[in-house]
Amino acid sequence: MTEMRPVTDQATDATPVKKLALPDAQTVTFVKHWTDRLFSFRVTRPASMRFRSGEFVMIGLMGDPDPKTGKQKPLLRAYSIASPSWDEELEFYSIKVQDGPLTSRLQHIQPGDAIILRPKPVGTLVHDALLPGKRIWFFATGTGFAPFASLLREPQTYEDYDEVIITHTCREVGELQYGRELIESLKTDEMLNELIGEGFWKKIKYYPTTTREESPKMGRITDLMRKGEVFADLGVPQINPVEDRAMVCGNLAFNLEIKEMLEGYGLVEGANSNPQHYVVEKAFLD
């Protein structure tokens, strides 16, 4: 079981801004370590940056100096923006890979530090890539929850759909905490309730599962769908192309498996240039 520390020990408040020397630099304003493998952080947002909820950007740090030339090159990876398009800051949710070229270093950032952020957002997990429908499914594993953290706080999500279903599959219970706390916070978020509509969060159906540590619902979401448990538990019909739309963000194997399942239900993959029934994120971390 992953050891969890008290929230007060995990959150790090903003400190005075340091001088930014990196290209496309933004300042870290907040860091929170959720488990020994997961952390989230917020950074300043470029004044001119615009993005659609669900998109990603390239962020990173400078790499080690070249042994021969001494020059440094940016070490960048694609990260989904976890904050909604209207937020004044940018939020990210990351795994810690101890030998990962970037995350082995990124996990040590502190408020006041600078990171590189290329302000050119792109991505497929956007409302523009889907046809109108009754119900939207967000399928996530691990840190794949990040783009849905953005979309769950996006007014258009609730304007376009009567039901919003978010499934999140992780190995251990502690890895669900980021998503669970975010969804719970929507109930008492006065600004969002005023912006979107009082009680908007009642449209959300949250379906967390674990694959290793015991929890109220065990199993891979794809297996639970095949057995019909997901639909029975949520009280909704099996996915169909008339009513349902879906967005998928997880590891490559999961994405491929659920893509095949969705097409088995009759859904067609969409894109920004060709809106259809479902979309899959194609950017991955190290």
Tab-separated table of C-alpha atoms in Angstrom:
chain	number	residue	atom	x	y	z
A	1	MET	CA	0.000	0.000	0.000
A	2	THR	CA	1.308	3.446	-0.868
A	3	GLU	CA	2.040	5.479	2.229
A	4	MET	CA	0.014	8.682	2.405
A	5	ARG	CA	1.150	11.742	4.329
A	6	PRO	CA	-1.152	14.373	5.858
A	7	VAL	CA	-2.318	16.911	3.295
A	8	THR	CA	-0.813	19.738	5.326
A	9	ASP	CA	2.617	18.178	4.923
A	10	GLN	CA	2.175	17.639	1.213
A	11	ALA	CA	1.027	21.034	-0.040
A	12	THR	CA	3.633	23.697	-0.698
A	13	ASP	CA	2.483	27.303	-0.932
A	14	ALA	CA	3.899	29.886	-3.260
A	15	THR	CA	7.146	31.668	-2.400
A	16	PRO	CA	8.669	34.849	-3.859
A	17	VAL	CA	9.233	34.527	-7.593
A	18	LYS	CA	12.799	33.791	-8.665
A	19	LYS	CA	14.433	35.351	-11.689
A	20	LEU	CA	13.462	33.404	-14.814
A	21	ALA	CA	16.428	32.457	-16.992
A	22	LEU	CA	14.889	29.622	-19.003
A	23	PRO	CA	13.397	29.983	-22.495
A	24	ASP	CA	9.583	30.162	-22.374
A	25	ALA	CA	9.884	30.145	-18.578
A	26	GLN	CA	6.969	30.088	-16.163
A	27	THR	CA	7.076	30.156	-12.378
A	28	VAL	CA	5.938	27.285	-10.179
A	29	THR	CA	3.337	28.590	-7.705
A	30	PHE	CA	2.189	25.417	-5.925
A	31	VAL	CA	3.269	21.778	-5.531
A	32	LYS	CA	1.481	18.878	-3.883
A	33	HIS	CA	2.773	15.317	-3.555
A	34	TRP	CA	-0.167	12.903	-3.440
A	35	THR	CA	1.791	9.647	-3.098
A	36	ASP	CA	5.387	8.577	-3.544
A	37	ARG	CA	4.584	8.186	-7.252
A	38	LEU	CA	2.241	11.099	-8.012
A	39	PHE	CA	2.305	14.888	-7.675
A	40	SER	CA	0.525	17.929	-9.063
A	41	PHE	CA	1.742	21.480	-9.516
A	42	ARG	CA	0.600	24.869	-10.743
A	43	VAL	CA	2.537	27.454	-12.728
A	44	THR	CA	1.944	30.958	-13.992
A	45	ARG	CA	0.065	31.259	-17.281
A	46	PRO	CA	1.450	33.306	-20.180
A	47	ALA	CA	-0.783	36.355	-20.631
A	48	SER	CA	-1.314	35.648	-24.332
A	49	MET	CA	-1.914	31.885	-24.014
A	50	ARG	CA	-5.295	30.518	-25.053
A	51	PHE	CA	-6.302	26.855	-25.029
A	52	ARG	CA	-9.317	24.577	-25.107
A	53	SER	CA	-10.007	22.483	-22.007
A	54	GLY	CA	-8.554	19.012	-22.600
A	55	GLU	CA	-5.492	20.094	-24.618
A	56	PHE	CA	-1.835	19.539	-23.745
A	57	VAL	CA	1.402	21.507	-23.967
A	58	MET	CA	5.108	20.712	-23.903
A	59	ILE	CA	6.749	21.439	-20.566
A	60	GLY	CA	10.114	20.586	-19.070
A	61	LEU	CA	13.511	21.645	-17.791
A	62	MET	CA	16.951	22.218	-19.267
A	63	GLY	CA	18.909	19.012	-19.826
A	64	ASP	CA	22.401	18.337	-18.546
A	65	PRO	CA	25.275	20.135	-20.325
A	66	ASP	CA	26.778	18.309	-23.297
A	67	PRO	CA	30.127	16.804	-22.162
A	68	LYS	CA	31.861	18.102	-25.284
A	69	THR	CA	30.258	21.486	-25.949
A	70	GLY	CA	28.854	22.367	-22.541
A	71	LYS	CA	25.605	23.432	-24.197
A	72	GLN	CA	22.219	22.560	-22.722
A	73	LYS	CA	19.060	21.615	-24.595
A	74	PRO	CA	15.479	21.720	-23.276
A	75	LEU	CA	14.136	18.356	-22.098
A	76	LEU	CA	10.421	18.487	-22.910
A	77	ARG	CA	7.454	16.144	-22.607
A	78	ALA	CA	3.752	16.454	-23.440
A	79	TYR	CA	1.556	17.197	-20.406
A	80	SER	CA	-2.209	17.576	-20.420
A	81	ILE	CA	-3.370	20.811	-18.825
A	82	ALA	CA	-5.411	19.834	-15.767
A	83	SER	CA	-6.839	23.303	-15.178
A	84	PRO	CA	-9.805	24.593	-17.221
A	85	SER	CA	-9.411	27.121	-20.020
A	86	TRP	CA	-10.651	30.000	-17.846
A	87	ASP	CA	-8.146	29.481	-14.995
A	88	GLU	CA	-5.554	32.199	-14.406
A	89	GLU	CA	-2.857	29.577	-13.748
A	90	LEU	CA	-1.945	26.247	-15.353
A	91	GLU	CA	-2.173	22.994	-13.408
A	92	PHE	CA	-0.452	19.687	-14.223
A	93	TYR	CA	-0.646	16.176	-12.766
A	94	SER	CA	2.413	13.965	-13.082
A	95	ILE	CA	3.843	10.574	-12.286
A	96	LYS	CA	7.309	10.265	-10.738
A	97	VAL	CA	9.605	8.012	-12.751
A	98	GLN	CA	12.776	7.630	-10.714
A	99	ASP	CA	14.970	7.036	-13.776
A	100	GLY	CA	12.848	9.093	-16.172
A	101	PRO	CA	14.850	11.750	-18.024
A	102	LEU	CA	12.400	14.488	-17.049
A	103	THR	CA	10.180	13.324	-14.178
A	104	SER	CA	13.140	12.189	-12.066
A	105	ARG	CA	14.029	15.895	-11.870
A	106	LEU	CA	10.631	17.537	-12.253
A	107	GLN	CA	9.352	15.863	-9.070
A	108	HIS	CA	11.742	18.021	-7.033
A	109	ILE	CA	10.438	21.418	-8.190
A	110	GLN	CA	9.418	23.944	-5.521
A	111	PRO	CA	7.315	27.115	-5.599
A	112	GLY	CA	9.428	29.887	-7.073
A	113	ASP	CA	11.311	27.569	-9.418
A	114	ALA	CA	11.049	28.026	-13.170
A	115	ILE	CA	10.025	25.455	-15.758
A	116	ILE	CA	9.913	25.602	-19.546
A	117	LEU	CA	6.433	25.839	-21.045
A	118	ARG	CA	5.906	26.028	-24.783
A	119	PRO	CA	2.592	27.935	-25.087
A	120	LYS	CA	1.282	26.099	-28.150
A	121	PRO	CA	-1.539	23.839	-26.920
A	122	VAL	CA	-2.784	20.960	-29.061
A	123	GLY	CA	-4.752	17.770	-28.531
A	124	THR	CA	-7.725	15.614	-29.445
A	125	LEU	CA	-9.602	15.555	-26.121
A	126	VAL	CA	-11.721	18.589	-26.915
A	127	HIS	CA	-15.444	19.086	-27.374
A	128	ASP	CA	-14.904	20.283	-30.939
A	129	ALA	CA	-13.902	16.729	-31.948
A	130	LEU	CA	-17.222	15.171	-30.882
A	131	LEU	CA	-20.730	15.211	-32.319
A	132	PRO	CA	-23.599	16.224	-29.989
A	133	GLY	CA	-24.808	13.486	-27.632
A	134	LYS	CA	-26.669	12.787	-24.408
A	135	ARG	CA	-23.886	11.249	-22.333
A	136	ILE	CA	-20.110	11.807	-22.225
A	137	TRP	CA	-17.728	9.135	-20.902
A	138	PHE	CA	-14.270	10.090	-19.649
A	139	PHE	CA	-12.072	6.969	-19.441
A	140	ALA	CA	-8.822	7.454	-17.513
A	141	THR	CA	-6.026	5.401	-16.013
A	142	GLY	CA	-3.373	6.858	-13.699
A	143	THR	CA	-2.356	10.410	-14.554
A	144	GLY	CA	-4.616	10.172	-17.607
A	145	PHE	CA	-7.149	11.840	-15.308
A	146	ALA	CA	-5.450	15.210	-15.993
A	147	PRO	CA	-7.334	16.349	-19.129
A	148	PHE	CA	-10.611	15.366	-17.491
A	149	ALA	CA	-9.723	17.473	-14.456
A	150	SER	CA	-9.840	20.327	-16.955
A	151	LEU	CA	-13.011	19.208	-18.721
A	152	LEU	CA	-14.882	18.558	-15.449
A	153	ARG	CA	-14.462	22.276	-14.699
A	154	GLU	CA	-15.396	23.410	-18.214
A	155	PRO	CA	-18.903	24.927	-18.556
A	156	GLN	CA	-19.353	23.531	-22.073
A	157	THR	CA	-19.201	19.966	-20.701
A	158	TYR	CA	-22.472	20.556	-18.844
A	159	GLU	CA	-24.058	22.560	-21.626
A	160	ASP	CA	-23.471	19.746	-24.133
A	161	TYR	CA	-24.378	16.692	-22.024
A	162	ASP	CA	-27.084	15.535	-19.616
A	163	GLU	CA	-24.751	13.008	-17.971
A	164	VAL	CA	-20.997	13.103	-17.367
A	165	ILE	CA	-19.402	9.758	-16.451
A	166	ILE	CA	-15.775	9.682	-15.308
A	167	THR	CA	-14.079	6.312	-14.807
A	168	HIS	CA	-10.628	6.218	-13.206
A	169	THR	CA	-8.643	3.008	-12.851
A	170	CYS	CA	-5.475	2.875	-10.748
A	171	ARG	CA	-3.461	0.196	-9.030
A	172	GLU	CA	-3.885	1.513	-5.474
A	173	VAL	CA	-6.474	3.526	-3.555
A	174	GLY	CA	-4.095	6.423	-2.858
A	175	GLU	CA	-3.667	6.994	-6.571
A	176	LEU	CA	-7.351	7.908	-6.827
A	177	GLN	CA	-7.117	10.746	-4.297
A	178	TYR	CA	-6.335	13.565	-6.739
A	179	GLY	CA	-9.415	12.832	-8.816
A	180	ARG	CA	-11.683	12.092	-5.868
A	181	GLU	CA	-10.821	15.365	-4.098
A	182	LEU	CA	-11.266	17.380	-7.277
A	183	ILE	CA	-14.720	15.953	-7.968
A	184	GLU	CA	-15.775	16.424	-4.351
A	185	SER	CA	-14.589	20.058	-4.417
A	186	LEU	CA	-16.973	20.867	-7.284
A	187	LYS	CA	-19.928	20.585	-4.912
A	188	THR	CA	-18.772	23.532	-2.803
A	189	ASP	CA	-17.104	25.626	-5.509
A	190	GLU	CA	-19.226	28.781	-5.368
A	191	MET	CA	-17.771	30.300	-8.519
A	192	LEU	CA	-18.400	27.188	-10.642
A	193	ASN	CA	-21.909	26.723	-9.261
A	194	GLU	CA	-22.643	30.316	-10.241
A	195	LEU	CA	-20.842	30.102	-13.593
A	196	ILE	CA	-22.261	26.755	-14.748
A	197	GLY	CA	-25.451	26.549	-12.704
A	198	GLU	CA	-26.332	25.562	-9.153
A	199	GLY	CA	-25.957	21.805	-8.695
A	200	PHE	CA	-24.224	21.223	-12.041
A	201	TRP	CA	-22.092	18.559	-10.341
A	202	LYS	CA	-25.150	16.329	-9.971
A	203	LYS	CA	-24.684	15.407	-13.629
A	204	ILE	CA	-21.399	13.662	-12.736
A	205	LYS	CA	-21.189	9.924	-12.122
A	206	TYR	CA	-17.781	8.972	-10.718
A	207	TYR	CA	-16.623	5.361	-11.112
A	208	PRO	CA	-13.197	4.661	-9.528
A	209	THR	CA	-11.659	1.181	-9.606
A	210	THR	CA	-8.407	-0.384	-8.401
A	211	THR	CA	-6.516	-3.354	-9.804
A	212	ARG	CA	-4.150	-4.259	-6.935
A	213	GLU	CA	-5.213	-2.806	-3.596
A	214	GLU	CA	-8.635	-3.727	-2.244
A	215	SER	CA	-11.326	-1.087	-2.726
A	216	PRO	CA	-15.141	-0.916	-3.064
A	217	LYS	CA	-14.820	-1.684	-6.802
A	218	MET	CA	-11.987	-3.896	-8.009
A	219	GLY	CA	-10.981	-4.655	-11.570
A	220	ARG	CA	-9.940	-3.186	-14.893
A	221	ILE	CA	-12.632	-0.941	-16.320
A	222	THR	CA	-12.580	-2.815	-19.628
A	223	ASP	CA	-13.274	-6.150	-17.901
A	224	LEU	CA	-16.088	-4.583	-15.875
A	225	MET	CA	-17.593	-3.189	-19.072
A	226	ARG	CA	-17.474	-6.571	-20.792
A	227	LYS	CA	-19.308	-8.131	-17.851
A	228	GLY	CA	-21.869	-5.337	-17.876
A	229	GLU	CA	-21.098	-4.344	-14.278
A	230	VAL	CA	-20.289	-0.739	-15.121
A	231	PHE	CA	-23.635	-0.136	-16.821
A	232	ALA	CA	-25.592	-1.913	-14.089
A	233	ASP	CA	-23.772	-0.044	-11.312
A	234	LEU	CA	-24.337	3.337	-12.962
A	235	GLY	CA	-27.867	2.635	-14.097
A	236	VAL	CA	-27.189	3.500	-17.733
A	237	PRO	CA	-27.632	1.486	-20.941
A	238	GLN	CA	-24.702	-0.090	-22.751
A	239	ILE	CA	-22.732	2.442	-24.771
A	240	ASN	CA	-24.278	3.190	-28.148
A	241	PRO	CA	-23.492	5.689	-30.942
A	242	VAL	CA	-26.857	7.448	-30.702
A	243	GLU	CA	-26.505	8.684	-27.108
A	244	ASP	CA	-22.892	8.213	-26.035
A	245	ARG	CA	-19.661	10.092	-26.641
A	246	ALA	CA	-16.291	9.182	-25.139
A	247	MET	CA	-12.821	10.511	-24.458
A	248	VAL	CA	-9.942	8.205	-23.535
A	249	CYS	CA	-6.621	8.962	-21.826
A	250	GLY	CA	-4.408	6.278	-20.324
A	251	ASN	CA	-1.461	4.034	-21.055
A	252	LEU	CA	-1.005	2.825	-24.616
A	253	ALA	CA	-2.284	-0.713	-24.009
A	254	PHE	CA	-5.427	0.619	-22.316
A	255	ASN	CA	-6.066	3.139	-25.070
A	256	LEU	CA	-5.850	0.470	-27.757
A	257	GLU	CA	-8.079	-1.951	-25.842
A	258	ILE	CA	-10.845	0.508	-25.091
A	259	LYS	CA	-10.645	1.943	-28.616
A	260	GLU	CA	-11.448	-1.552	-29.927
A	261	MET	CA	-14.301	-1.876	-27.436
A	262	LEU	CA	-15.834	1.473	-28.341
A	263	GLU	CA	-15.762	0.602	-32.016
A	264	GLY	CA	-17.398	-2.701	-31.111
A	265	TYR	CA	-20.251	-0.665	-29.634
A	266	GLY	CA	-20.552	1.123	-32.960
A	267	LEU	CA	-18.725	4.360	-32.118
A	268	VAL	CA	-16.489	6.060	-34.692
A	269	GLU	CA	-13.230	7.851	-33.814
A	270	GLY	CA	-13.305	11.592	-34.337
A	271	ALA	CA	-10.843	14.444	-34.743
A	272	ASN	CA	-10.833	18.226	-34.706
A	273	SER	CA	-11.359	18.209	-38.462
A	274	ASN	CA	-13.933	15.393	-38.384
A	275	PRO	CA	-16.134	15.290	-35.250
A	276	GLN	CA	-17.455	11.814	-34.417
A	277	HIS	CA	-18.329	9.681	-31.359
A	278	TYR	CA	-15.047	9.244	-29.452
A	279	VAL	CA	-11.461	10.498	-29.261
A	280	VAL	CA	-8.221	9.136	-27.786
A	281	GLU	CA	-5.219	11.089	-26.494
A	282	LYS	CA	-2.066	10.130	-28.366
A	283	ALA	CA	0.601	11.928	-26.309
A	284	PHE	CA	2.519	9.947	-23.693
A	285	LEU	CA	4.940	10.636	-20.845
A	286	ASP	CA	8.300	8.978	-20.246
